[in-house]
Coordinates of C-alpha atoms in Angstrom, one line a residue:
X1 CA 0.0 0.0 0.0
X2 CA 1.4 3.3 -1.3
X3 CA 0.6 6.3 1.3
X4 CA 0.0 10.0 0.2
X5 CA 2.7 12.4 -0.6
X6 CA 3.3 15.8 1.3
X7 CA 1.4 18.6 -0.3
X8 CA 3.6 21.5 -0.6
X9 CA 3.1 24.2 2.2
X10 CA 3.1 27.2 0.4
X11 CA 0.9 26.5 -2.3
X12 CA -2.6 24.7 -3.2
X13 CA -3.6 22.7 -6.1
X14 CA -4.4 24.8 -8.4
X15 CA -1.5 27.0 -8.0
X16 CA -2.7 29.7 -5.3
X17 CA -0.9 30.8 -2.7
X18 CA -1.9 29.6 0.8
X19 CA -1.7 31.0 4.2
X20 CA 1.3 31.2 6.1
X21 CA -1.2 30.8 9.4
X22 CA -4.5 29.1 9.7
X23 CA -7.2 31.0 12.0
X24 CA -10.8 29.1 13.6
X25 CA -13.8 29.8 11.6
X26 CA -15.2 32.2 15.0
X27 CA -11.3 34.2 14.9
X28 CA -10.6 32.9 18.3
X29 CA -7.8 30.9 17.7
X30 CA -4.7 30.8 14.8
X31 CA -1.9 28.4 14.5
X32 CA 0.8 27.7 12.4
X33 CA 4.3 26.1 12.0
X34 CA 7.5 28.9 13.6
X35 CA 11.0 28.7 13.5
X36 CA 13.8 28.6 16.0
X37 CA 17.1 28.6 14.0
X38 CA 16.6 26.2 11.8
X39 CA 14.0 24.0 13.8
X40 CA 10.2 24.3 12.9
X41 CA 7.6 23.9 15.9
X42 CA 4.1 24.6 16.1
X43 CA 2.8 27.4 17.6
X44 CA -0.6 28.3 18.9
X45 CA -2.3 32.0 18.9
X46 CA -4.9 33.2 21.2
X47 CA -7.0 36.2 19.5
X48 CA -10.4 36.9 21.2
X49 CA -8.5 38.7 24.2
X50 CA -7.1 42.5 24.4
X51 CA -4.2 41.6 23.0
X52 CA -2.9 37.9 21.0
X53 CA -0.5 36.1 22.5
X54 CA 1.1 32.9 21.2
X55 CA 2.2 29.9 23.3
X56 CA 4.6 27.4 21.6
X57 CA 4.0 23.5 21.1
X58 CA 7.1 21.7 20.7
X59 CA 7.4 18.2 20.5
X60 CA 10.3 15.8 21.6
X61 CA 11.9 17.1 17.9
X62 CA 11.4 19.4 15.1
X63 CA 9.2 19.4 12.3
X64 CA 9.1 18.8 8.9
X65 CA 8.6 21.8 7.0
X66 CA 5.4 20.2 4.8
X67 CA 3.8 19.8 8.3
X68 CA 0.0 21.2 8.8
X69 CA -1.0 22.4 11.6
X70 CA -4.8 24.0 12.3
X71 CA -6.5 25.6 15.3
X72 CA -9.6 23.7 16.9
X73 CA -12.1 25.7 18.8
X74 CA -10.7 24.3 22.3
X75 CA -8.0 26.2 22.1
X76 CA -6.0 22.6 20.9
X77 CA -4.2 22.5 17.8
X78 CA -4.3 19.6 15.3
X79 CA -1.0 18.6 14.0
X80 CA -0.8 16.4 10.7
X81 CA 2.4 14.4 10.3
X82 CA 4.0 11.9 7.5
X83 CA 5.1 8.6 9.5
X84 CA 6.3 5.5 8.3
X85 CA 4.3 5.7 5.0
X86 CA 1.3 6.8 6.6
X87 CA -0.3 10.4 7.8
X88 CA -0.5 10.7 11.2
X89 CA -3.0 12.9 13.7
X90 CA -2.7 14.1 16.8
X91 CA -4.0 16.8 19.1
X92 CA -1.0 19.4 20.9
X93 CA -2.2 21.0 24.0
X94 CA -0.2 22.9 26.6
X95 CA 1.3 21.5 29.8
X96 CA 3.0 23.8 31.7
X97 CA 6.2 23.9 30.0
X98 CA 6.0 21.2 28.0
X99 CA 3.3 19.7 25.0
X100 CA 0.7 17.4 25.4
X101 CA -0.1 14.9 23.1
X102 CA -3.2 13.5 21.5
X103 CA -2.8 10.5 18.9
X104 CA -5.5 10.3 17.0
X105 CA -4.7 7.5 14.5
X106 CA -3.5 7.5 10.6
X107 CA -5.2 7.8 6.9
X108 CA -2.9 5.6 4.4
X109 CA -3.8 6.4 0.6
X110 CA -4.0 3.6 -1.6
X111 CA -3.2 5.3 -5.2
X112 CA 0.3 5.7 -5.6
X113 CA 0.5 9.6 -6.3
X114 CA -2.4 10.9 -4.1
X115 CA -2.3 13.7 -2.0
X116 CA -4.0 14.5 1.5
X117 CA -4.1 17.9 3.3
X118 CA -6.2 19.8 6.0
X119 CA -9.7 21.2 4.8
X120 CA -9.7 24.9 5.8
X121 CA -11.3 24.6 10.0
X122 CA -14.9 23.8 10.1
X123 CA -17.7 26.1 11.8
X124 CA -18.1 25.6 15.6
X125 CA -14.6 24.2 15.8
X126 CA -15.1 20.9 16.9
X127 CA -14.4 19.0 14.0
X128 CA -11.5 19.1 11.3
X129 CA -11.5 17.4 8.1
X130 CA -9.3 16.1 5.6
X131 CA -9.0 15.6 1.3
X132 CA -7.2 12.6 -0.1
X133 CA -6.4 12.9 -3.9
X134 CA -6.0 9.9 -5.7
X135 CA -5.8 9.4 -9.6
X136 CA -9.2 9.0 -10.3
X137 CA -11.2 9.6 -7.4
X138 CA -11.0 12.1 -3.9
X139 CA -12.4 11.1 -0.1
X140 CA -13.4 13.7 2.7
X141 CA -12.0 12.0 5.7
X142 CA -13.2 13.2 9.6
X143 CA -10.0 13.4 11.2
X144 CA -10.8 15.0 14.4
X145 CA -13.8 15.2 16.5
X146 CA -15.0 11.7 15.8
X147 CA -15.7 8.8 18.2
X148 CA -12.8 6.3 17.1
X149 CA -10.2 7.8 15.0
X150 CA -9.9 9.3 11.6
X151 CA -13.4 8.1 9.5
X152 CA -14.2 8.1 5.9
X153 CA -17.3 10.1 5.5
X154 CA -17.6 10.6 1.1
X155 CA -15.8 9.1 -1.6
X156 CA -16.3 11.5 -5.1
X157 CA -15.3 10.8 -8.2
X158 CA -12.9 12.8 -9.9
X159 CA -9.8 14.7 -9.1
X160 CA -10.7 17.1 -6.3
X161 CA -8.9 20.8 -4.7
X162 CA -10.2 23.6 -2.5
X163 CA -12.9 23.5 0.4
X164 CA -15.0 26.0 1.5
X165 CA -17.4 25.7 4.1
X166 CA -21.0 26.9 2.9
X167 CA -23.1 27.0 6.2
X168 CA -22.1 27.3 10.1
X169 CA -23.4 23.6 10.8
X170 CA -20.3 22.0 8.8
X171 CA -22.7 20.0 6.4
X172 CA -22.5 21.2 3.2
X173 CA -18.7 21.1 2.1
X174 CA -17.5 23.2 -1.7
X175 CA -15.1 21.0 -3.8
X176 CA -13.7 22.0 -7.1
X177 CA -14.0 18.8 -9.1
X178 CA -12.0 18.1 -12.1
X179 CA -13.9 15.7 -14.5
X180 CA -12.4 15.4 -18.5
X181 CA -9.8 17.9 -18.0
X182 CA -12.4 20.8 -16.5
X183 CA -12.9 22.3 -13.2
X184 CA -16.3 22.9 -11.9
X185 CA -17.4 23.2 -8.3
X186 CA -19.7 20.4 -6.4
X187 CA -21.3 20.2 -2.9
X188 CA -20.8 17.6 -0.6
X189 CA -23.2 16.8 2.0
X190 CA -22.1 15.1 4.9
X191 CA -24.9 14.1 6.8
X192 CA -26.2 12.6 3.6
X193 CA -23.6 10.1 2.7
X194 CA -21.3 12.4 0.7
X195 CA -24.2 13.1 -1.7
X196 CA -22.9 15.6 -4.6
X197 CA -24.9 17.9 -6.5
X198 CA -23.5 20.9 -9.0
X199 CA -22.4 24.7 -7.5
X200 CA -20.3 26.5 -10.1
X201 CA -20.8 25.6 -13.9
X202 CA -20.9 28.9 -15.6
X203 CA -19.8 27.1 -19.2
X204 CA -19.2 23.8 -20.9
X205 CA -15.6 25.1 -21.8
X206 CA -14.2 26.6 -18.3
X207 CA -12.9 25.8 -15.5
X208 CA -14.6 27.3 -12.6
X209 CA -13.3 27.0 -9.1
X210 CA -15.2 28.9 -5.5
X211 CA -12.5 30.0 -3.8
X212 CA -14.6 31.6 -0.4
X213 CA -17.6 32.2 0.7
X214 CA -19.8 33.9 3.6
X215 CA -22.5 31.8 5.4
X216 CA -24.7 34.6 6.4
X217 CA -25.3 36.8 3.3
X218 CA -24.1 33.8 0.5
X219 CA -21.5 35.6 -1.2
X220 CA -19.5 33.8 -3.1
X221 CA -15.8 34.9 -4.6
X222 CA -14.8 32.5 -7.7
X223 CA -12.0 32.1 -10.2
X224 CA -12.9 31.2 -13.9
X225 CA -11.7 31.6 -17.2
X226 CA -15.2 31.7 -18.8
X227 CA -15.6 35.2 -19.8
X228 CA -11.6 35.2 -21.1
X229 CA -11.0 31.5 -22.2
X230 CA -7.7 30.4 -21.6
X231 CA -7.4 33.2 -18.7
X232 CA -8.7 33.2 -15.1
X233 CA -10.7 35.6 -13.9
X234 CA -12.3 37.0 -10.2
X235 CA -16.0 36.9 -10.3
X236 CA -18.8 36.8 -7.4
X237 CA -22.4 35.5 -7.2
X238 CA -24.9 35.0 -4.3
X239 CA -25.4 31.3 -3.0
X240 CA -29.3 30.8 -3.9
X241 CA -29.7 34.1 -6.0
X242 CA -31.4 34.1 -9.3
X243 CA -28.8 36.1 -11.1
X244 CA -25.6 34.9 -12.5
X245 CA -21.7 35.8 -11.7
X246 CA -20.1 39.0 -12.5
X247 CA -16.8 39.5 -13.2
X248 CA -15.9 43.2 -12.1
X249 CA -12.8 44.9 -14.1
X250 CA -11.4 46.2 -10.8
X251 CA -10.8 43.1 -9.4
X252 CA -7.8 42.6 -12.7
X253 CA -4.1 43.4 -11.4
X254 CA -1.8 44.0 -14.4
X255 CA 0.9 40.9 -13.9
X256 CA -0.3 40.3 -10.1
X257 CA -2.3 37.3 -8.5
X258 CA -5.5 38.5 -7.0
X259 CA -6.5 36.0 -4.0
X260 CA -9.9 36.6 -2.0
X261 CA -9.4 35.6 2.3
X262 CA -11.7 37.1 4.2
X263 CA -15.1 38.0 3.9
X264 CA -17.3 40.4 6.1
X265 CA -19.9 38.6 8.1
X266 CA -23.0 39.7 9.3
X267 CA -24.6 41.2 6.1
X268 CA -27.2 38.9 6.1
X269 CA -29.5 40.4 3.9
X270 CA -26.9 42.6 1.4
X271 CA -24.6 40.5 0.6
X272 CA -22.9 43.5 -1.8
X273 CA -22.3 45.7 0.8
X274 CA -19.9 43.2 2.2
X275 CA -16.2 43.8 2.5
X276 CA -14.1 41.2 0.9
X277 CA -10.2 41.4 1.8
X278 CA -7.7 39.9 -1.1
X279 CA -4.2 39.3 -1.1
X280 CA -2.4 40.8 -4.7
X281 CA 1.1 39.1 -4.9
X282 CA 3.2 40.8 -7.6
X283 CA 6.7 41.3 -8.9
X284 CA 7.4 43.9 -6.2
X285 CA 5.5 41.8 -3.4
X286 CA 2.7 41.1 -1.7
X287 CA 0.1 44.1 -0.3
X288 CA -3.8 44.3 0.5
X289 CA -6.8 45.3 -1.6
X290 CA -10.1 45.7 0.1
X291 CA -13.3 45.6 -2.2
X292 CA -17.3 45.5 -2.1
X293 CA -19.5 43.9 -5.3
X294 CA -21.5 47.4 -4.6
X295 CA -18.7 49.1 -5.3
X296 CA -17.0 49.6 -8.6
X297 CA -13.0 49.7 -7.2
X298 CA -10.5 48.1 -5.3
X299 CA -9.0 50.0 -2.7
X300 CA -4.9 49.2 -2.7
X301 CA -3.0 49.3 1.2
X302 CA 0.4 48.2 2.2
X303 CA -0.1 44.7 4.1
X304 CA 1.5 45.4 7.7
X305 CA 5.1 44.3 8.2
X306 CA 5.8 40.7 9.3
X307 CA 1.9 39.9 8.0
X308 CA 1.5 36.4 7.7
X309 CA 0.6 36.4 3.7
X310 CA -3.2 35.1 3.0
X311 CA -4.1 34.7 6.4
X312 CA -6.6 37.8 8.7
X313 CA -10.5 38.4 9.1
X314 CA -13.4 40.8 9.7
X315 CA -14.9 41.7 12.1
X316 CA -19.3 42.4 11.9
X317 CA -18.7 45.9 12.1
X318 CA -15.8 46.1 8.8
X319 CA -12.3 46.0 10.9
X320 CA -9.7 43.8 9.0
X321 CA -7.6 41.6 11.6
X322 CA -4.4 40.7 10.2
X323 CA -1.9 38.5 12.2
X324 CA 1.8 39.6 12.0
X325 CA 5.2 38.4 13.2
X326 CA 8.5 40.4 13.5
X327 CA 11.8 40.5 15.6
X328 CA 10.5 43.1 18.4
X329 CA 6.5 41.5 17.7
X330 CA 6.4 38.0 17.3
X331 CA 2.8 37.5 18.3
X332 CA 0.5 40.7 16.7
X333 CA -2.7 41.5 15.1
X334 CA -2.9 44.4 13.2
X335 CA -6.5 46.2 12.9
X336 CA -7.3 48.0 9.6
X337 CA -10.8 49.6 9.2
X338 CA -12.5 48.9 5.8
X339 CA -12.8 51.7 3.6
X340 CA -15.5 53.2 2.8
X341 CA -15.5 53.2 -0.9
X342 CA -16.6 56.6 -1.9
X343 CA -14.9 58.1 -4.3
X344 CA -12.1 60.4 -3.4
X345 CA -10.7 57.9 -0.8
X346 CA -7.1 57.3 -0.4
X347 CA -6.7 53.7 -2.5
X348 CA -9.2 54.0 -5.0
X349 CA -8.7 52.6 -8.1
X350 CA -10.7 53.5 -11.3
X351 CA -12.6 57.1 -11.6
X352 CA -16.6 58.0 -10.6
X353 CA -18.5 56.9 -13.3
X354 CA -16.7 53.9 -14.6
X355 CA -17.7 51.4 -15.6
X356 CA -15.9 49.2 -13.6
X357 CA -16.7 45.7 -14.6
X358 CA -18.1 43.9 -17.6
X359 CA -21.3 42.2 -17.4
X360 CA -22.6 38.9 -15.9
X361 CA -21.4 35.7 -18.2
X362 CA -23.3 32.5 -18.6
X363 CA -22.3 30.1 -21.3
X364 CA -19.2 31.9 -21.5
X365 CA -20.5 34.6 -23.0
X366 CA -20.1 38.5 -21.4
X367 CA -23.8 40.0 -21.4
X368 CA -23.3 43.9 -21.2
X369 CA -26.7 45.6 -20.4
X370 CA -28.6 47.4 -22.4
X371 CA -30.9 50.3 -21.9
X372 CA -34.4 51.2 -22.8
X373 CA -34.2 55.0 -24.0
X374 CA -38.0 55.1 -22.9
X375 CA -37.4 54.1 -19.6
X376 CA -33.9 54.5 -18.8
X377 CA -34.3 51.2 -17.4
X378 CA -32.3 48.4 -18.9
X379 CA -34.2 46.2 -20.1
X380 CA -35.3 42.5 -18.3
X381 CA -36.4 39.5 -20.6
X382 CA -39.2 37.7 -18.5
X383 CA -37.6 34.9 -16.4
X384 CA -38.2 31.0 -16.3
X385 CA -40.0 30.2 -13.2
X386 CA -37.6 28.8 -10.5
X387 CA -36.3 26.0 -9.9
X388 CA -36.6 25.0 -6.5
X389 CA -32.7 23.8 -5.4
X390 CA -30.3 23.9 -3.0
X391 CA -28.1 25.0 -3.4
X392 CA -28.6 26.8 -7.2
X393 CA -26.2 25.9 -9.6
X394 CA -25.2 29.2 -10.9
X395 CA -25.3 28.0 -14.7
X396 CA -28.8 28.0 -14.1
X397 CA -29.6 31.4 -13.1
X398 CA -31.0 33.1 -15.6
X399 CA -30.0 36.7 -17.1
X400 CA -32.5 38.4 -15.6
X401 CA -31.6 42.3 -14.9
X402 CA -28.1 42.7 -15.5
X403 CA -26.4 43.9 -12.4
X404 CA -22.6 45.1 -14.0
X405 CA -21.2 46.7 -10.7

């Protein structure tokens, strides 16, 4: 029997960078792999009080750089080693001034090739979950929080990457599924067996991948190449809504990597007045941009120093959290305010009356709206009735009146 290979740390299947620190869905708790010298150990932060602090984890030697670590909502932090062919789970707890220990048991992978890494940390924080990639099939495994060791909970055909959580009971589970050389996204249910119906298929031709999303208002930040074949592109879309993704021009970086983290929560009932934090990695670097689908700009703001790349959140009220680590800080969170998008803010890109993004595309075709010169309105062709599911594939939406912004 052939087990998994080590996923590279620093990046994810299809390419994008990941976090250099992993943070509990509720913010309370980070964690992530330090460095003393040239020994890694894993660290744990505390970030609900007035001020984080960190606590190390060492164990009886150092780690291997490929390690995971990820926070659970106890304040433990679930370590994921490779063992004697096999990937090992345990739970690291403080004890005084040593590290407790937790086994938890092993996954092996049966494909020669296949991958298995952490799933980002699951609402509540009492559960984490893993993805094994073989050649022709993936399986979400429960690694912690069940009754007797790691236990395989959906086995999906194809070749899967991502994971993003879509409600705050840890059910329903986003997977980009590649199938015949495309990438579309599915849903996983776990309390129904692993049952797996369509997300994100905006065209026959394109590989679409969610790459985050926000339980309470159902926005949802994607990557697809639809309305540019052959090139990806940043779009959003509303879990459940009845109009299809936009792909806003402001969200394109000349020769950069535009990557969504964090989403505002709270917005239950506007999900485009949400702020959405992304991290733009270019030739001179890595800085912020902070954006809302109401808006028709990305603001641009220089990341803190010592951020740790990819990784922060919001708070309800629009204050961006970003962890950081330096020589004279090694444990600090840095609290930016969300701007407020008007124009004539520092950071704004684009000027008052632009257009600022093309319009919705289904079929992989860019639909720019058009207006009555009656009316001023644009115009809205009369809609199919809908089609009661859950979620709504967002190939089925229909066009609807075209929201551009």
């Amino acid at each position: 029997m052939t087990a998994c290979a080590i996923e590279p740390a620093a990046d994810d299947a299809d390419g994008a960078a990941r976090p250099e620190c992993t943070i509990t869905a509720d913010g309370a708790y980070a964690a992530r792999l330090a460095l003393d010298g040239d020994s890694w150990f894993p660290e744990r932060w505390t970030l609900d009080g007035p001020e984080p602090y960190a606590v190390p984890l060492p164990g009886n030697q150092p780690e291997e750089p490929g390690t995971e670590v990820q926070p659970m909502g106890d304040g433990r932090v679930l370590i994921r080693r490779l063992a004697d062919g096999r990937h090992t789970f345990s739970l690291l707890y403080p004890t005084g001034p040593g590290t407790g220990e937790l086994p938890l048991g092993a996954v092996e992978c049966p494909d020669e090739g296949s991958r298995l890494r952490l799933l980002p940390p699951a609402p509540g924080g009492e559960r984490a979950y893993g993805l094994a990639v073989g050649r022709r099939s993936s399986a979400v495994w429960l690694v912690a929080g069940g009754a007797f060791g790691p236990e395989h909970l959906a086995e999906i055909p194809g070749r899967c990457s991502g994971g993003v959580w879509l409600d705050h009971a840890g059910r329903m589970l986003a997977l980009d599924r590649e199938v015949g050389g495309r990438t579309k996204t599915v849903v996983v249910d776990l309390e129904r067996g692993g049952e797996v119906s369509p997300l994100l298929q905006i065209a026959a031709d394109s590989d679409d991948r969610l790459l985050l999303a926000d339980p309470d208002s159902g926005l949802l930040l994607i990557r697809s190449d639809a309305p540019s074949p052959g090139q990806d592109r940043l779009g959003w879309g509303v879990l459940g809504s009845m109009l299809p993704v936009r792909f806003p021009e402001c969200l394109r970086v000349p020769d950069c990597t535009v990557t969504p983290f964090a989403i505002q929560p709270g917005q239950v009932l506007t999900p485009e007045s949400c702020a959405v934090a992304l991290r733009v990695d270019g030739p001179l670097g890595s800085w912020l941009g902070v954006w809302r689908p109401a808006r028709r700009r990305m603001h641009h703001l220089p990341a803190p120093e010592g951020w740790l790349a990819g990784a922060g959140l919001w708070t309800g009220d629009g204050v961006l959290h970003l962890p950081y680590a330096t020589a004279e800080a090694p444990c600090g969170l840095a609290r930016v305010p969300a701007p407020s998008g008007e124009a004539g803010d520092t950071g704004d890109t684009g000027r008052a009356g632009d257009a600022g993004a093309e319009g919705p595309v289904r079929d992989g075709t860019a639909a720019g709206s058009t207006s009555d010169t009656a009316s001023g309105e644009p115009s809205e062709p009369d809609p199919p009735n809908p089609v009661a599911l859950r979620p709504v594939p967002l190939q089925e939406a229909p066009l609807g009146r075209l929201v551009t912004k």
